[in-house]
């Protein structure tokens, strides 16, 4: 980093329940364009997640340990407030399809009104993951289907175990 130059910090938010190859792709690509990437796990009490926040933080740490410039954190409340709290100037959002864009654009514009020092950057997902979501992984896993094309090998048994307890 050059002297006097401010560090470029971004946030990549999500539920990561569970983390998929699509998430990992976005994390690796985002980390290449900023000095530090905060992978931010939203704690949403209105949802009933498969994994606890602590489990998701741990799994993300395990899966992304090869990326040197990331921090994994959880947060409550508004993303734009958390971005200001960690001194991030960029929010990274992934777009899988045109349908994602309309929703993400509304959120980005709202965030910009709330805090005009924070910009949203959209990255399109790699084509091989354009269909992939945590919801799809959970649906397939709930029926005992093969999820090896969707998530890292070290997470597969943990995901299946969550469904065997139900």
mmCIF file of C-alpha atoms in Angstrom:
data_model
loop_
_atom_site.group_PDB
_atom_site.id
_atom_site.type_symbol
_atom_site.label_atom_id
_atom_site.label_comp_id
_atom_site.label_asym_id
_atom_site.label_seq_id
_atom_site.Cartn_x
_atom_site.Cartn_y
_atom_site.Cartn_z
ATOM 1 C CA UNK A 1 0.000 0.000 0.000
ATOM 2 C CA UNK A 2 1.320 3.418 -0.926
ATOM 3 C CA UNK A 3 2.048 5.937 1.758
ATOM 4 C CA UNK A 4 -0.865 8.280 2.326
ATOM 5 C CA UNK A 5 -3.237 6.118 0.337
ATOM 6 C CA UNK A 6 -6.336 5.004 2.222
ATOM 7 C CA UNK A 7 -6.930 1.271 2.455
ATOM 8 C CA UNK A 8 -9.699 0.063 0.170
ATOM 9 C CA UNK A 9 -11.971 -2.119 2.331
ATOM 10 C CA UNK A 10 -15.086 -3.854 1.021
ATOM 11 C CA UNK A 11 -17.847 -5.925 2.528
ATOM 12 C CA UNK A 12 -19.305 -9.025 0.900
ATOM 13 C CA UNK A 13 -22.487 -9.717 2.891
ATOM 14 C CA UNK A 14 -24.715 -12.753 2.940
ATOM 15 C CA UNK A 15 -26.262 -15.507 4.981
ATOM 16 C CA UNK A 16 -23.805 -18.180 3.749
ATOM 17 C CA UNK A 17 -26.158 -20.890 5.014
ATOM 18 C CA UNK A 18 -24.343 -22.936 3.802
ATOM 19 C CA UNK A 19 -21.398 -21.466 1.922
ATOM 20 C CA UNK A 20 -21.348 -22.612 -1.722
ATOM 21 C CA UNK A 21 -18.803 -22.694 -4.530
ATOM 22 C CA UNK A 22 -20.542 -19.564 -5.848
ATOM 23 C CA UNK A 23 -19.830 -17.722 -2.594
ATOM 24 C CA UNK A 24 -16.207 -18.853 -2.630
ATOM 25 C CA UNK A 25 -15.810 -17.651 -6.216
ATOM 26 C CA UNK A 26 -17.178 -14.218 -5.286
ATOM 27 C CA UNK A 27 -14.947 -14.014 -2.196
ATOM 28 C CA UNK A 28 -11.799 -14.897 -4.133
ATOM 29 C CA UNK A 29 -12.580 -12.474 -6.958
ATOM 30 C CA UNK A 30 -13.593 -9.633 -4.636
ATOM 31 C CA UNK A 31 -10.479 -10.051 -2.500
ATOM 32 C CA UNK A 32 -8.327 -9.458 -5.594
ATOM 33 C CA UNK A 33 -9.716 -5.963 -6.159
ATOM 34 C CA UNK A 34 -9.545 -4.546 -2.617
ATOM 35 C CA UNK A 35 -6.962 -4.308 0.130
ATOM 36 C CA UNK A 36 -9.248 -6.040 2.624
ATOM 37 C CA UNK A 37 -12.524 -7.904 2.235
ATOM 38 C CA UNK A 38 -14.867 -8.326 5.174
ATOM 39 C CA UNK A 39 -17.108 -11.334 4.622
ATOM 40 C CA UNK A 40 -20.134 -10.304 6.653
ATOM 41 C CA UNK A 41 -22.658 -12.847 7.892
ATOM 42 C CA UNK A 42 -26.051 -11.343 8.576
ATOM 43 C CA UNK A 43 -27.639 -12.430 11.835
ATOM 44 C CA UNK A 44 -31.334 -12.456 11.000
ATOM 45 C CA UNK A 45 -33.536 -13.520 13.903
ATOM 46 C CA UNK A 46 -36.558 -13.731 11.594
ATOM 47 C CA UNK A 47 -35.003 -16.661 9.704
ATOM 48 C CA UNK A 48 -34.421 -20.201 10.883
ATOM 49 C CA UNK A 49 -30.929 -20.958 9.550
ATOM 50 C CA UNK A 50 -29.533 -24.447 9.034
ATOM 51 C CA UNK A 51 -26.229 -23.464 10.703
ATOM 52 C CA UNK A 52 -25.623 -21.160 13.660
ATOM 53 C CA UNK A 53 -23.722 -17.931 13.101
ATOM 54 C CA UNK A 54 -20.722 -19.419 14.906
ATOM 55 C CA UNK A 55 -20.782 -22.470 12.618
ATOM 56 C CA UNK A 56 -20.970 -20.287 9.508
ATOM 57 C CA UNK A 57 -18.086 -18.088 10.695
ATOM 58 C CA UNK A 58 -16.034 -21.216 11.373
ATOM 59 C CA UNK A 59 -16.871 -22.862 8.029
ATOM 60 C CA UNK A 60 -16.075 -19.702 6.075
ATOM 61 C CA UNK A 61 -12.762 -19.380 7.905
ATOM 62 C CA UNK A 62 -11.914 -22.966 7.080
ATOM 63 C CA UNK A 63 -12.905 -22.687 3.423
ATOM 64 C CA UNK A 64 -11.282 -19.293 2.750
ATOM 65 C CA UNK A 65 -8.097 -19.710 4.771
ATOM 66 C CA UNK A 66 -6.086 -19.512 1.542
ATOM 67 C CA UNK A 67 -7.222 -15.898 0.933
ATOM 68 C CA UNK A 68 -4.881 -13.677 2.974
ATOM 69 C CA UNK A 69 -6.788 -10.386 2.962
ATOM 70 C CA UNK A 70 -10.184 -11.368 4.332
ATOM 71 C CA UNK A 71 -11.859 -11.078 7.713
ATOM 72 C CA UNK A 72 -15.013 -12.968 8.574
ATOM 73 C CA UNK A 73 -17.473 -11.227 10.861
ATOM 74 C CA UNK A 74 -21.128 -11.368 11.761
ATOM 75 C CA UNK A 75 -23.427 -8.388 12.123
ATOM 76 C CA UNK A 76 -26.937 -7.388 13.218
ATOM 77 C CA UNK A 77 -28.991 -4.589 11.788
ATOM 78 C CA UNK A 78 -28.455 -2.577 8.654
ATOM 79 C CA UNK A 79 -25.585 -3.457 6.351
ATOM 80 C CA UNK A 80 -24.900 0.211 5.641
ATOM 81 C CA UNK A 81 -24.383 0.837 9.379
ATOM 82 C CA UNK A 82 -22.048 -2.150 9.642
ATOM 83 C CA UNK A 83 -20.098 -0.905 6.601
ATOM 84 C CA UNK A 84 -19.536 2.418 8.326
ATOM 85 C CA UNK A 85 -18.604 0.638 11.585
ATOM 86 C CA UNK A 86 -15.803 -1.350 9.876
ATOM 87 C CA UNK A 87 -14.776 1.634 7.738
ATOM 88 C CA UNK A 88 -15.659 -0.025 4.421
ATOM 89 C CA UNK A 89 -16.227 2.143 1.379
ATOM 90 C CA UNK A 90 -17.526 -0.631 -0.893
ATOM 91 C CA UNK A 91 -20.271 -3.227 -0.679
ATOM 92 C CA UNK A 92 -19.848 -6.147 -3.080
ATOM 93 C CA UNK A 93 -22.950 -7.884 -4.362
ATOM 94 C CA UNK A 94 -23.122 -10.838 -6.702
ATOM 95 C CA UNK A 95 -25.587 -10.977 -9.565
ATOM 96 C CA UNK A 96 -26.665 -14.373 -10.881
ATOM 97 C CA UNK A 97 -29.406 -13.209 -13.217
ATOM 98 C CA UNK A 98 -31.291 -10.142 -14.395
ATOM 99 C CA UNK A 99 -33.893 -10.817 -11.706
ATOM 100 C CA UNK A 100 -31.226 -10.226 -9.015
ATOM 101 C CA UNK A 101 -30.337 -6.861 -10.494
ATOM 102 C CA UNK A 102 -33.637 -5.081 -9.889
ATOM 103 C CA UNK A 103 -33.721 -5.988 -6.194
ATOM 104 C CA UNK A 104 -29.995 -5.298 -5.668
ATOM 105 C CA UNK A 105 -30.235 -1.951 -7.459
ATOM 106 C CA UNK A 106 -33.004 -0.788 -5.111
ATOM 107 C CA UNK A 107 -30.946 -1.761 -2.074
ATOM 108 C CA UNK A 108 -27.805 -0.095 -3.486
ATOM 109 C CA UNK A 109 -29.676 3.124 -4.223
ATOM 110 C CA UNK A 110 -31.215 3.154 -0.753
ATOM 111 C CA UNK A 111 -27.819 2.563 0.844
ATOM 112 C CA UNK A 112 -26.353 5.395 -1.216
ATOM 113 C CA UNK A 113 -28.997 7.791 0.109
ATOM 114 C CA UNK A 114 -28.339 6.695 3.692
ATOM 115 C CA UNK A 115 -24.560 7.008 3.325
ATOM 116 C CA UNK A 116 -23.128 8.527 0.136
ATOM 117 C CA UNK A 117 -19.557 7.569 1.098
ATOM 118 C CA UNK A 118 -20.280 3.880 0.506
ATOM 119 C CA UNK A 119 -20.665 2.498 -3.004
ATOM 120 C CA UNK A 120 -22.042 -0.830 -4.167
ATOM 121 C CA UNK A 121 -20.115 -2.818 -6.756
ATOM 122 C CA UNK A 122 -21.875 -5.597 -8.639
ATOM 123 C CA UNK A 123 -19.975 -8.652 -9.826
ATOM 124 C CA UNK A 124 -21.631 -11.158 -12.067
ATOM 125 C CA UNK A 125 -21.234 -14.724 -10.925
ATOM 126 C CA UNK A 126 -19.116 -17.100 -12.927
ATOM 127 C CA UNK A 127 -21.344 -18.921 -15.406
ATOM 128 C CA UNK A 128 -20.698 -22.280 -13.781
ATOM 129 C CA UNK A 129 -22.380 -21.001 -10.577
ATOM 130 C CA UNK A 130 -25.121 -18.811 -12.043
ATOM 131 C CA UNK A 131 -27.857 -21.242 -10.949
ATOM 132 C CA UNK A 132 -26.438 -21.937 -7.494
ATOM 133 C CA UNK A 133 -27.866 -20.748 -4.174
ATOM 134 C CA UNK A 134 -27.802 -21.904 -0.576
ATOM 135 C CA UNK A 135 -31.532 -22.605 -0.908
ATOM 136 C CA UNK A 136 -30.884 -25.070 -3.737
ATOM 137 C CA UNK A 137 -28.170 -26.794 -1.715
ATOM 138 C CA UNK A 138 -30.515 -27.193 1.260
ATOM 139 C CA UNK A 139 -33.339 -28.481 -0.927
ATOM 140 C CA UNK A 140 -31.169 -31.120 -2.602
ATOM 141 C CA UNK A 141 -29.525 -32.126 0.695
ATOM 142 C CA UNK A 142 -32.888 -32.432 2.460
ATOM 143 C CA UNK A 143 -33.749 -35.279 0.068
ATOM 144 C CA UNK A 144 -30.319 -36.875 0.359
ATOM 145 C CA UNK A 145 -29.277 -35.747 -3.144
ATOM 146 C CA UNK A 146 -25.698 -35.264 -4.288
ATOM 147 C CA UNK A 147 -24.437 -31.814 -3.271
ATOM 148 C CA UNK A 148 -20.784 -32.399 -4.145
ATOM 149 C CA UNK A 149 -21.050 -30.077 -7.177
ATOM 150 C CA UNK A 150 -22.335 -27.231 -4.988
ATOM 151 C CA UNK A 151 -20.228 -27.107 -1.811
ATOM 152 C CA UNK A 152 -16.677 -27.935 -0.691
ATOM 153 C CA UNK A 153 -16.113 -31.572 0.244
ATOM 154 C CA UNK A 154 -15.369 -30.798 3.895
ATOM 155 C CA UNK A 155 -18.882 -29.332 4.351
ATOM 156 C CA UNK A 156 -20.912 -32.137 2.794
ATOM 157 C CA UNK A 157 -21.236 -34.387 5.857
ATOM 158 C CA UNK A 158 -22.024 -31.395 8.090
ATOM 159 C CA UNK A 159 -24.856 -30.351 5.795
ATOM 160 C CA UNK A 160 -26.337 -33.857 5.596
ATOM 161 C CA UNK A 161 -26.029 -34.189 9.389
ATOM 162 C CA UNK A 162 -28.277 -31.153 9.873
ATOM 163 C CA UNK A 163 -31.047 -32.900 7.943
ATOM 164 C CA UNK A 164 -30.656 -36.262 9.662
ATOM 165 C CA UNK A 165 -31.450 -34.573 13.015
ATOM 166 C CA UNK A 166 -34.772 -33.213 11.799
#
